[in-house]
């Protein structure tokens, strides 16, 4: 049970590459924080710095009030679940789970008790004497989690633990991890690039981009109130529609269509209008002329992809737009529809800085 | 399902024929010759021969010089194997940790691999030459009367040193690639589970290197038995007083220098059996503990 604090944390590699450019963060006791971002954004590096697998160039990381910059990984009271499980291939499941405890000189019968209890909780008690290569991916994942749990750490670290599993198992394990974390109430940091995983698991979400935390908050807060263009485009599936526009004093225009209902925006600046697929709707007097390219039927709803009519003038490709509609809405390819949206639910960003204006 | 089989096609046999031919010409035929010769007593010029059953064997086994060679071979191959494996493992572990200049370092360590055993022997011979050898003077500079032409232990030291030096590079390459085959995340998981690097090495790294170690042990024993011939022949030639004569070197000496074809054949048959038994033991008792 501990809070984790990051203060001005930076990571610069010997070759001068800057992986983490100053991160401040406070994670409260028992919270599950998810680091999400595109690959190469530094989210794994940040997690590995907490784990002690990467050195901290500058700044301070503390767990439960103790600065751990110079504490060895095994003394940090953290346990990590790796992407490829990282089980010891020459040990049985029992051996894998008790290895860390043995090294801490915990009495043998105590180890047996803890390992068996945990194995039962994770439903791997039937496999205790098997080798990792005799287990399925999901079972290995449980063993990896068991190995972390038996250590009774102050903080759990998950490094994309589900990305090696198939889609069905991934959903199942996701729910299980969430339940387990609730039950054990241990502070956890979870790294993923999968935004569904991030949204569903997190108490709070930290969107990381180029070594910086772009925004941190509850998943729904990030969804409804993104502070930057990057966060807006990263959170939400399907992705938010982004339409490059300019403000002429009364309306926003992209050269083809005009969107009213906006005011107090800077003129002569490139802006980006952000409209989520689910607030777009088909209406008689819609401002957007939309030509259908493709309809994806997802069962409960249909995703309709297409381009804005006229937007391909002077450009190689037309501006692609996605719209979420109910399952009865099944337009034909090449149909032209009129789309509209509630301007109060749309976002406007500056193109150069990514800062949100509306 | 329809059966598609080329039942009596000679093609598969044609494909394996070259290999079979090589085995027959260069292994089965000479081995058969050796077994046949080992039952014969022949004069030095090969003009007459007589079938003597197991007399050659009896003469060989109950012979002091053979027992001395067998004893030396046992000590020699044990030391060469253990030392070259141990040193190579140490170097590989250290080289694996080096980040800057890693490839230069590795290349330098692998260089000795390109040297043939007789060349290594010649180089060693020069280094231990009483007139110009740096190693000879170095060993004597401690006040110890080092002379491999006179002292048995010193002669043993020279051949072992050269044999180990020659073999370390091969072992190094295998150990290094074995170490690089260990997933990084497994090492990292171990770092979080165990504080002591030494303990981590013996509980995680070493067991994961076991297949490599086993393979190298088998090849190194073979090396110590057979390939060190070139080194011994170019340095001590079995001297002083047969103290550095290995079983293989004795086969050569008795057969080609002593012109005792029957006795030398009997020795090589015994040697073949010894190696066979050793290999069986290795696979039976050690391989079981290896986790692939």
XYZ file of C-alpha atoms in Angstrom, chain A residues 48 74-75 78 80 82 84 86 88-91 99-100 103 131 147 151, chain B residues 184-186 188-195 199-200 203-204 207-208 291:
36
model
C 10.855 0.633 -16.341
C 14.597 -6.117 -5.902
C 14.424 -3.793 -2.905
C 7.498 -3.478 -6.792
C 6.282 -6.423 -12.678
C 6.098 -8.469 -18.575
C 6.104 -11.876 -22.993
C 9.313 -13.583 -18.830
C 11.925 -18.811 -16.005
C 11.731 -21.625 -18.563
C 13.736 -24.122 -16.497
C 11.518 -23.880 -13.420
C 11.858 -17.897 -6.649
C 11.550 -14.302 -5.431
C 15.714 -15.120 -2.306
C 6.941 -26.263 -16.849
C 4.680 -14.474 -9.474
C 5.660 -10.976 -3.456
C 16.237 -9.908 -21.902
C 12.955 -9.829 -20.023
C 13.826 -13.059 -18.183
C 15.122 -8.407 -15.979
C 12.505 -10.402 -14.126
C 15.352 -12.077 -12.250
C 16.837 -8.682 -11.382
C 13.579 -7.819 -9.680
C 13.356 -11.173 -7.918
C 16.923 -11.562 -6.726
C 19.348 -8.964 -5.505
C 23.025 -15.998 -7.114
C 21.153 -14.795 -10.166
C 20.010 -19.927 -10.488
C 18.893 -18.367 -13.788
C 20.722 -23.340 -15.966
C 19.567 -21.627 -19.143
C 16.729 -28.264 -19.874
